[in-house]
Every structure is written in structure tokens, then in C-alpha cells.
């Protein structure tokens, strides 16, 4: 069965600094991978997804993620953090066999002015 | 979120009472899911549906049941609510796994 590990339950960066949120997955078959963002008191919104096309995926709000099969990773990055990026971020995996997404435990991103 | 609504948004109920949460979609998507969100646990799958009257259990299904008699509605029932079921419940819909999910705004349930 697939699983997701998000390293760091809380990450704090300064405004303008690089954002790096880590996600490692486990899957016995080629995966679909997703990043979602959740703002306070809201549902989750899709940031970006990897579905076996380009390994570097660009999403909304300037975020991107790179699929690295050798490292079983799908880390989320943004070159310059903005105050509005403060939220909780979830990585999720599907094994492409019509099974539901499995989510990581989430990483809360704080942005310091 | 557009195309998916959850009701109620907030509910307080007593231990031992049955509770039903509703998820309604206007997107005609085949797949529907119920997750619960708890601090330190992320989102955990309760039940899901691949179509009308086609449902299956997730990793935390004990104490929950679901029904889907119409494409647009997916109901989650807590047969006899317990304090451990205090949580935020999210419904999600999808055309297929590679499209990702669209989530509702959630239902905050408190069992006292």
C-alpha cells in the first residue's frame, strides 16, 4: 500500500526566502502525486499534480515540485515566500489503480515578516 | 467550494446519538470520498464511493456508515456518536484519480 511522509510538521521562513516542503512517498507502482494547500477554516485546494508527464511540475501561486523517482520524493518549492503563503500543505499519493488518495500528515508553513 | 457543498457546517451532538452529514455535488462526478482531519493525523479516509450504491471502507471506517442513492449525494452517518469522533469532516469529489480532488468546506463536529 502506498504511504506519504512529510518531513517537518512546522516550517518557518522569512518573507522573500526560499520555501522547501519535503514529501517522500512509498508506492509499489508508478504513482500520481499531489500537493494541496489549506488556509484556515477552509477546505483543501489543489496546488499541483504529477501524473507521469514532466518531472518538474508547476502549480498555482508560484509553487513547483519535482518528481525524483530515485529518491522517491516530491518536494514542494517556491523561490520567494509571501505572507499569503502561510497555510498548511499536504502531500498525497495515488497508485493509479483507482484507489483513493493517501495524504501525509501535513506541514504548517509560517512566513515571518 | 464551487460544485460541492457540505451540511451542516457545524454541529454539536451528544454521545450516543446518531448523526448524518451530507455532501452534495453538482458536477456529476463519479467518485466521492469522506475524510476526517485531526491534528497530527492529517486526512484519513473513512469511506468512499465509485458510483451509486457502490461504496467501500477506508482506513478509519469503524463507527461510520455511508449511503449513495443518487450521484449527487453522499451521506456519512455516525451510528452512535462518541467523543473520539469529534473532528472536522471533509467530503471530496473527483472525475478520476489523476485529476485530483475538489474538497468541500468541511463540517466541524463536536461530540460532548
XYZ file of N, CA and C in Angstrom:
675
model
N 0.844 -1.194 0.000
C 0.000 0.000 0.000
C 0.874 1.236 0.000
N 0.358 2.282 -0.616
C 1.155 3.494 -0.696
C 1.097 4.276 0.615
N 2.112 5.121 0.826
C 2.154 5.971 2.010
C 2.926 7.238 1.688
N 2.745 8.242 2.523
C 3.398 9.533 2.337
C 3.992 9.986 3.657
N 5.216 10.484 3.611
C 5.857 11.064 4.778
C 6.223 12.510 4.479
N 5.716 13.414 5.286
C 6.089 14.819 5.171
C 7.030 15.144 6.328
N 8.228 15.547 5.985
C 9.242 15.843 6.998
C 9.053 17.254 7.531
N 8.802 17.337 8.833
C 8.593 18.642 9.449
C 7.128 18.974 9.526
N 6.576 18.987 10.731
C 5.169 19.355 10.877
C 4.988 20.871 10.821
N 6.082 21.603 11.062
C 6.017 23.064 11.025
C 7.306 23.610 10.429
N 7.170 24.454 9.426
C 8.306 25.121 8.794
C 8.070 26.623 8.863
N 9.101 27.349 9.251
C 9.011 28.797 9.357
C 10.073 29.428 8.466
N 9.672 30.374 7.623
C 10.618 31.061 6.732
C 10.363 32.562 6.804
N 11.353 33.321 6.420
C 11.197 34.768 6.340
C 10.569 35.144 5.005
N 9.855 36.224 4.987
C 9.269 36.708 3.743
C 10.383 36.946 2.734
N 10.213 36.426 1.507
C 11.223 36.557 0.475
C 12.202 35.403 0.407
N 12.214 34.551 1.405
C 13.122 33.408 1.434
C 12.536 32.229 0.668
N 13.424 31.264 0.379
C 13.010 30.048 -0.314
C 12.105 29.207 0.590
N 11.051 28.662 -0.016
C 10.195 27.711 0.669
C 10.530 26.312 0.151
N 10.772 25.382 1.084
C 11.009 23.984 0.729
C 10.229 23.119 1.699
N 9.233 22.407 1.173
C 8.442 21.476 1.976
C 8.684 20.085 1.422
N 9.056 19.174 2.307
C 9.518 17.861 1.868
C 8.419 16.807 1.917
N 8.442 15.957 0.889
C 7.481 14.865 0.790
C 8.186 13.657 0.201
N 8.127 12.538 0.904
C 8.600 11.269 0.384
C 7.435 10.287 0.344
N 7.416 9.472 -0.672
C 6.296 8.565 -0.849
C 6.783 7.126 -0.933
N 5.851 6.243 -0.741
C 6.101 4.822 -0.933
C 4.978 4.277 -1.796
N 5.359 3.641 -2.900
C 4.359 3.072 -3.791
C 5.005 1.943 -4.573
N 4.293 0.863 -4.736
C 4.831 -0.294 -5.444
C 4.700 -0.153 -6.960
N 3.959 0.847 -7.387
C 3.783 1.106 -8.816
C 3.992 2.608 -9.043
N 4.189 3.001 -10.302
C 4.344 4.441 -10.559
C 3.174 5.231 -9.989
N 3.489 6.283 -9.244
C 2.419 6.987 -8.541
C 1.892 8.210 -9.280
N 0.712 8.650 -8.860
C 0.290 10.016 -9.083
C 0.559 10.754 -7.778
N 1.071 11.959 -7.844
C 1.428 12.724 -6.653
C 0.793 14.107 -6.707
N 0.386 14.572 -5.547
C -0.336 15.840 -5.472
C 0.161 16.650 -4.279
N 0.059 17.957 -4.406
C 0.195 18.870 -3.274
C -1.087 19.695 -3.177
N -1.587 19.770 -1.933
C -2.763 20.574 -1.631
C -2.390 21.619 -0.584
N -3.121 22.723 -0.587
C -2.946 23.772 0.415
C -4.281 23.994 1.140
N -4.181 24.237 2.445
C -5.377 24.515 3.234
C -5.167 25.789 4.025
N -5.982 26.790 3.740
C -5.976 28.021 4.521
C -6.917 27.846 5.710
N -6.728 28.613 6.757
C -7.527 28.447 7.982
C -9.028 28.408 7.723
N -9.658 27.402 8.317
C -11.112 27.234 8.251
C -11.645 27.050 6.834
N -10.818 26.487 5.985
C -11.243 26.217 4.621
C -10.944 24.757 4.250
N -11.470 24.343 3.112
C -11.133 23.029 2.578
C -9.784 23.063 1.887
N -9.412 21.946 1.318
C -8.123 21.842 0.642
C -8.260 22.246 -0.821
N -7.216 22.913 -1.317
C -7.179 23.317 -2.728
C -5.994 22.659 -3.403
N -6.188 22.206 -4.623
C -5.104 21.579 -5.365
C -4.078 22.622 -5.794
N -2.816 22.395 -5.419
C -1.704 23.259 -5.827
C -1.094 22.796 -7.138
N -0.796 21.500 -7.204
C -0.190 20.934 -8.399
C -0.269 19.419 -8.334
N 0.009 18.785 -9.500
C -0.055 17.325 -9.543
C 0.962 16.766 -10.532
N 1.461 15.603 -10.244
C 2.347 14.854 -11.123
C 1.609 13.596 -11.562
N 1.487 13.430 -12.889
C 0.776 12.253 -13.392
C 1.564 11.580 -14.506
N 2.879 11.472 -14.311
C 3.819 10.739 -15.178
C 4.156 11.451 -16.478
N 3.937 12.732 -16.544
C 4.402 13.514 -17.691
C 5.739 14.160 -17.279
N 5.857 15.464 -17.353
C 7.091 16.150 -16.980
C 7.374 15.956 -15.497
N 8.646 15.758 -15.156
C 9.000 15.528 -13.754
C 9.002 16.811 -12.945
N 9.170 17.957 -13.588
C 9.063 19.234 -12.894
C 7.674 19.800 -13.168
N 6.924 19.954 -12.103
C 5.527 20.366 -12.236
C 5.352 21.766 -11.672
N 4.729 22.621 -12.429
C 4.441 23.982 -11.957
C 2.984 24.072 -11.544
N 2.764 24.749 -10.428
C 1.406 24.885 -9.922
C 0.996 26.334 -9.784
N -0.022 26.546 -8.970
C -0.523 27.895 -8.773
C 0.317 28.645 -7.743
N 0.196 29.961 -7.768
C 0.841 30.820 -6.765
C 2.371 30.705 -6.748
N 2.980 30.313 -7.868
C 4.428 30.281 -7.972
C 5.100 29.038 -7.398
N 4.323 28.065 -6.963
C 4.881 26.833 -6.425
C 5.232 25.851 -7.543
N 6.216 25.023 -7.280
C 6.549 23.939 -8.172
C 7.078 22.754 -7.380
N 7.071 21.579 -8.007
C 7.559 20.376 -7.344
C 8.240 19.506 -8.382
N 9.245 18.771 -7.939
C 9.997 17.892 -8.837
C 9.858 16.453 -8.381
N 9.434 15.607 -9.303
C 9.335 14.176 -9.042
C 10.713 13.547 -9.255
N 11.243 12.909 -8.199
C 12.530 12.219 -8.280
C 12.309 10.768 -7.894
N 12.252 9.929 -8.910
C 11.959 8.524 -8.674
C 13.037 7.862 -7.823
N 14.308 8.185 -8.085
C 15.412 7.541 -7.373
C 15.389 7.863 -5.885
N 14.832 9.021 -5.538
C 14.763 9.429 -4.136
C 13.360 9.242 -3.564
N 12.440 8.757 -4.361
C 11.001 8.648 -4.002
C 10.534 9.925 -3.308
N 10.838 11.043 -3.953
C 10.491 12.336 -3.352
C 9.672 13.194 -4.303
N 8.975 14.132 -3.721
C 8.169 15.088 -4.488
C 8.108 16.365 -3.653
N 9.237 17.024 -3.482
C 9.331 18.203 -2.624
C 8.723 19.433 -3.297
N 8.099 20.251 -2.502
C 7.428 21.475 -2.975
C 8.329 22.671 -2.699
N 8.493 23.527 -3.702
C 9.339 24.701 -3.529
C 8.673 25.954 -4.082
N 9.140 27.086 -3.546
C 8.766 28.394 -4.065
C 9.954 29.314 -3.818
N 10.429 30.021 -4.836
C 11.665 30.803 -4.693
C 11.587 31.901 -3.628
N 10.415 32.512 -3.478
C 10.314 33.669 -2.596
C 8.977 33.632 -1.856
N 9.050 33.437 -0.556
C 7.830 33.317 0.246
C 7.116 34.651 0.394
N 5.805 34.566 0.393
C 4.962 35.734 0.616
C 4.116 35.464 1.841
N 3.710 36.522 2.511
C 2.903 36.360 3.729
C 1.647 35.530 3.458
N 1.090 35.685 2.275
C -0.131 34.958 1.933
C 0.081 33.456 1.746
N 1.338 33.001 1.751
C 1.620 31.568 1.622
C 1.447 30.824 2.935
N 1.272 31.542 4.023
C 1.094 30.904 5.325
C -0.168 30.060 5.315
N -0.003 28.754 5.511
C -1.107 27.803 5.395
C -0.565 26.429 5.780
N -1.439 25.419 5.672
C -0.986 24.046 5.853
C -0.952 23.375 4.492
N 0.096 22.590 4.281
C 0.309 21.960 2.992
C 0.325 20.441 3.153
N -0.379 19.777 2.244
C -0.485 18.326 2.299
C 0.005 17.708 0.992
N 0.814 16.673 1.141
C 1.237 15.862 0.011
C 0.349 14.619 -0.021
N 0.023 14.133 -1.222
C -0.848 12.970 -1.334
C -0.387 12.096 -2.492
N -0.650 10.802 -2.376
C -0.226 9.837 -3.388
C -1.374 8.907 -3.752
N -1.404 8.550 -5.028
C -2.314 7.519 -5.514
C -1.495 6.552 -6.342
N -1.867 5.281 -6.327
C -1.069 4.306 -7.069
C -1.623 4.018 -8.455
N -2.472 4.886 -8.963
C -3.007 4.797 -10.317
C -3.891 3.580 -10.530
N -4.233 2.851 -9.485
C -5.093 1.696 -9.684
C -6.490 1.940 -9.144
N -6.933 3.175 -9.332
C -8.293 3.527 -8.948
C -8.506 3.476 -7.440
N -7.441 3.682 -6.680
C -7.576 3.709 -5.225
C -7.535 5.140 -4.727
N -8.177 5.409 -3.599
C -8.231 6.780 -3.093
C -6.866 7.330 -2.723
N -6.776 8.649 -2.704
C -5.547 9.313 -2.298
C -5.224 9.025 -0.845
N -3.929 8.866 -0.591
C -3.422 8.777 0.771
C -2.662 10.063 1.045
N -2.996 10.719 2.142
C -2.414 12.018 2.475
C -1.345 11.898 3.539
N -0.360 12.794 3.458
C 0.573 12.961 4.548
C -0.079 13.714 5.691
N 0.681 13.869 6.792
C 0.112 14.493 7.979
C 0.112 16.014 7.912
N 0.732 16.549 6.884
C 0.684 17.988 6.689
C 1.883 18.712 7.262
N 2.214 19.854 6.653
C 3.252 20.748 7.147
C 2.669 22.156 7.216
N 2.744 22.736 8.400
C 2.257 24.108 8.548
C 3.382 25.075 8.223
N 3.143 25.950 7.285
C 4.125 26.949 6.866
C 3.794 28.291 7.492
N 4.750 28.830 8.223
C 4.640 30.189 8.755
C 5.599 31.088 7.999
N 5.170 32.300 7.693
C 6.008 33.273 6.991
C 6.182 34.482 7.892
N 7.441 34.792 8.183
C 7.754 35.869 9.127
C 8.126 37.131 8.371
N 7.552 38.224 8.765
C 7.829 39.494 8.086
C 9.227 40.017 8.418
N -16.873 24.896 -1.576
C -16.245 25.096 -2.877
C -17.287 24.984 -3.967
N -17.028 25.605 -5.075
C -17.961 25.588 -6.175
C -18.252 24.163 -6.591
N -19.568 23.786 -6.671
C -19.933 22.467 -7.131
C -20.006 21.418 -6.042
N -19.593 21.731 -4.846
C -19.679 20.763 -3.758
C -20.004 21.492 -2.467
N -21.009 21.037 -1.781
C -21.410 21.651 -0.524
C -21.588 20.590 0.541
N -21.219 20.952 1.762
C -21.385 20.073 2.905
C -22.341 20.708 3.893
N -23.174 19.877 4.505
C -24.072 20.379 5.528
C -24.220 19.356 6.646
N -24.362 19.842 7.898
C -24.209 21.233 8.296
C -22.741 21.647 8.309
N -22.433 22.915 8.510
C -21.046 23.365 8.625
C -20.509 23.125 10.029
N -21.391 23.236 10.998
C -21.013 22.994 12.383
C -22.128 22.204 13.052
N -21.715 21.304 13.955
C -22.722 20.566 14.709
C -22.140 20.133 16.039
N -22.943 20.283 17.081
C -22.619 19.763 18.394
C -23.671 18.727 18.737
N -23.226 17.554 19.142
C -24.166 16.485 19.437
C -23.723 15.761 20.695
N -24.629 14.983 21.247
C -24.319 14.261 22.478
C -23.862 12.849 22.184
N -23.042 12.342 23.052
C -22.566 10.966 22.942
C -23.744 10.009 22.856
N -23.644 9.072 21.912
C -24.674 8.059 21.763
C -25.758 8.379 20.761
N -25.789 9.593 20.272
C -26.827 9.963 19.310
C -26.352 9.699 17.886
N -27.261 9.378 16.971
C -26.866 9.229 15.563
C -26.746 10.600 14.906
N -25.805 10.704 13.974
C -25.563 11.960 13.267
C -25.346 11.651 11.788
N -25.947 12.449 10.929
C -25.742 12.292 9.492
C -25.212 13.584 8.900
N -24.120 13.450 8.179
C -23.529 14.571 7.459
C -23.800 14.370 5.976
N -24.060 15.490 5.296
C -24.414 15.399 3.883
C -23.378 16.079 3.007
N -23.082 15.430 1.893
C -22.235 16.013 0.853
C -23.034 16.018 -0.437
N -23.122 17.190 -1.055
C -23.907 17.349 -2.277
C -23.038 17.947 -3.362
N -23.058 17.369 -4.547
C -22.265 17.881 -5.657
C -23.159 18.157 -6.867
N -22.736 19.137 -7.643
C -23.452 19.474 -8.873
C -22.591 19.222 -10.109
N -21.465 18.517 -9.920
C -20.502 18.285 -11.004
C -20.713 16.968 -11.731
N -21.595 16.126 -11.228
C -21.845 14.807 -11.829
C -20.589 13.930 -11.839
N -19.721 14.132 -10.834
C -18.524 13.306 -10.747
C -18.869 11.938 -10.179
N -18.149 10.948 -10.680
C -18.417 9.571 -10.276
C -17.931 9.275 -8.855
N -16.769 9.841 -8.505
C -16.109 9.460 -7.259
C -16.386 10.466 -6.146
N -16.704 9.943 -4.975
C -16.911 10.778 -3.795
C -16.238 10.128 -2.591
N -15.744 10.979 -1.681
C -14.942 10.493 -0.556
C -15.313 11.249 0.719
N -15.182 10.561 1.830
C -15.267 11.197 3.139
C -13.935 11.003 3.869
N -13.358 12.118 4.328
C -12.143 12.106 5.127
C -12.439 12.805 6.452
N -11.662 12.447 7.453
C -11.664 13.225 8.681
C -10.273 13.819 8.896
N -10.247 15.024 9.450
C -8.982 15.709 9.693
C -8.810 15.953 11.180
N -7.709 15.476 11.726
C -7.398 15.636 13.137
C -5.962 16.104 13.268
N -5.682 16.955 14.237
C -4.300 17.445 14.430
C -3.329 16.284 14.589
N -2.232 16.363 13.830
C -1.215 15.329 13.933
C -1.478 14.090 13.098
N -2.646 14.017 12.499
C -3.002 12.838 11.695
C -3.249 13.168 10.229
N -3.311 14.426 9.878
C -3.620 14.770 8.503
C -5.029 14.374 8.155
N -5.234 13.950 6.924
C -6.546 13.483 6.481
C -6.536 11.966 6.396
N -7.554 11.362 6.973
C -7.689 9.912 6.926
C -9.021 9.539 6.286
N -8.955 8.558 5.403
C -10.122 8.165 4.622
C -11.091 7.336 5.464
N -12.359 7.715 5.424
C -13.390 6.992 6.170
C -14.103 5.992 5.256
N -14.728 6.516 4.225
C -15.424 5.715 3.209
C -15.317 6.428 1.872
N -15.550 5.681 0.806
C -15.577 6.296 -0.497
C -16.576 5.575 -1.396
N -16.854 6.231 -2.529
C -17.863 5.696 -3.444
C -17.410 5.878 -4.884
N -17.607 4.828 -5.665
C -17.277 4.900 -7.084
C -18.528 5.037 -7.956
N -19.661 5.146 -7.320
C -20.895 5.303 -8.066
C -22.084 5.031 -7.171
N -23.266 5.175 -7.735
C -24.483 4.953 -6.966
C -24.480 3.529 -6.408
N -24.690 3.448 -5.107
C -24.755 2.184 -4.363
C -23.462 1.381 -4.440
N -22.368 2.029 -4.770
C -21.059 1.375 -4.849
C -20.132 2.088 -3.885
N -19.977 1.522 -2.668
C -19.168 2.174 -1.642
C -18.179 1.182 -1.070
N -17.155 1.714 -0.426
C -16.142 0.850 0.181
C -15.560 1.543 1.397
N -14.908 0.760 2.265
C -14.370 1.275 3.514
C -12.981 1.835 3.317
N -12.672 2.856 4.126
C -11.327 3.378 4.207
C -10.637 2.887 5.450
N -9.555 3.580 5.827
C -8.729 3.097 6.940
C -9.350 3.330 8.309
N -10.315 4.260 8.437
C -10.901 4.549 9.746
C -12.421 4.464 9.678
N -12.944 3.370 9.166
C -14.379 3.244 8.908
C -15.195 2.787 10.117
N -14.552 2.277 11.154
C -15.306 1.772 12.311
C -16.167 2.870 12.918
N -17.460 2.563 13.101
C -18.385 3.519 13.711
C -19.072 4.430 12.709
N -18.736 4.253 11.443
C -19.311 5.081 10.374
C -19.975 4.192 9.312
N -21.021 4.713 8.700
C -21.610 4.082 7.536
C -21.919 5.167 6.512
N -22.084 4.764 5.266
C -22.356 5.724 4.191
C -23.470 5.192 3.306
N -24.047 6.126 2.562
C -25.015 5.732 1.539
C -24.932 6.685 0.368
N -25.135 6.135 -0.810
C -25.143 6.942 -2.023
C -26.244 6.397 -2.936
N -27.413 6.969 -2.796
C -28.561 6.547 -3.585
C -28.722 7.374 -4.856
N -28.045 8.522 -4.909
C -28.042 9.378 -6.092
C -26.616 9.830 -6.371
N -26.311 10.083 -7.614
C -24.957 10.520 -7.970
C -24.526 11.729 -7.169
N -25.437 12.657 -6.925
C -25.066 13.940 -6.339
C -24.926 13.942 -4.827
N -25.420 12.915 -4.141
C -25.414 12.943 -2.678
C -24.660 11.758 -2.087
N -23.846 12.081 -1.086
C -23.075 11.044 -0.370
C -23.230 11.354 1.108
N -23.902 10.474 1.835
C -24.209 10.706 3.235
C -23.276 9.897 4.134
N -22.807 10.544 5.185
C -21.985 9.883 6.193
C -22.771 9.849 7.497
N -22.938 8.660 8.066
C -23.691 8.514 9.307
C -22.805 7.955 10.410
N -22.836 8.646 11.537
C -22.238 8.118 12.759
C -23.367 7.429 13.510
N -23.284 6.136 13.622
C -24.411 5.365 14.159
C -24.712 5.737 15.601
N -23.663 5.902 16.389
C -23.787 6.270 17.797
C -22.543 7.081 18.144
N -22.675 8.384 18.104
C -21.506 9.258 18.189
C -20.721 9.068 19.488
N -19.402 9.104 19.362
C -18.505 9.045 20.521
C -17.581 10.262 20.501
N -16.973 10.548 21.631
C -16.104 11.729 21.718
C -14.914 11.614 20.772
N -14.491 10.391 20.470
C -13.357 10.194 19.555
C -13.704 10.562 18.111
N -14.971 10.777 17.843
C -15.397 11.174 16.516
C -15.526 12.696 16.380
N -15.173 13.412 17.431
C -15.044 14.860 17.316
C -13.927 15.143 16.323
N -14.241 15.892 15.275
C -13.283 16.065 14.190
C -13.847 17.050 13.172
N -13.031 17.339 12.172
C -13.519 18.068 11.001
C -13.626 17.064 9.865
N -14.794 17.021 9.268
C -15.062 16.042 8.222
C -15.103 16.741 6.862
N -14.355 16.186 5.935
C -14.310 16.739 4.580
C -14.835 15.726 3.574
N -15.633 16.238 2.684
C -16.072 15.475 1.528
C -15.252 15.925 0.325
N -14.975 15.015 -0.591
C -14.249 15.361 -1.812
C -14.875 14.631 -2.986
N -14.730 15.227 -4.166
C -15.231 14.607 -5.393
C -14.119 14.568 -6.427
N -14.257 13.661 -7.389
C -13.225 13.540 -8.408
C -13.805 12.879 -9.651
N -13.299 13.326 -10.811
C -13.648 12.635 -12.060
C -12.881 11.324 -12.146
N -11.600 11.375 -11.727
C -10.759 10.179 -11.648
C -9.533 10.548 -10.838
N -8.725 9.566 -10.479
C -7.614 9.814 -9.555
C -6.609 10.804 -10.132
N -6.352 10.780 -11.424
C -5.302 11.653 -11.942
C -5.756 13.097 -12.089
N -7.028 13.390 -11.853
C -7.482 14.768 -11.864
C -7.350 15.419 -10.502
N -7.117 14.665 -9.478
C -7.121 15.239 -8.140
C -8.540 15.428 -7.642
N -8.639 15.891 -6.436
C -9.945 16.026 -5.783
C -10.323 17.491 -5.630
N -11.633 17.722 -5.593
C -12.189 19.002 -5.163
C -12.841 18.769 -3.808
N -12.447 19.597 -2.840
C -12.931 19.409 -1.477
C -14.048 20.380 -1.139
N -14.946 19.916 -0.270
C -15.915 20.804 0.329
C -15.275 21.620 1.437
N -16.074 22.487 2.050
C -15.562 23.392 3.078
C -15.471 22.751 4.451
N -16.002 21.547 4.593
C -15.860 20.823 5.843
C -17.036 20.986 6.797
N -17.183 19.999 7.669
C -18.153 20.046 8.766
C -17.390 19.835 10.056
N -17.501 20.796 10.949
C -16.854 20.660 12.263
C -17.861 20.030 13.215
N -17.552 18.803 13.645
C -18.447 18.048 14.528
C -17.834 17.928 15.909
N -18.612 18.286 16.907
C -18.185 18.142 18.291
C -19.157 17.203 18.992
N -18.606 16.165 19.607
C -19.424 15.209 20.348
C -19.132 15.406 21.837
N -20.175 15.761 22.594
C -19.985 16.077 24.024
C -20.619 15.008 24.906
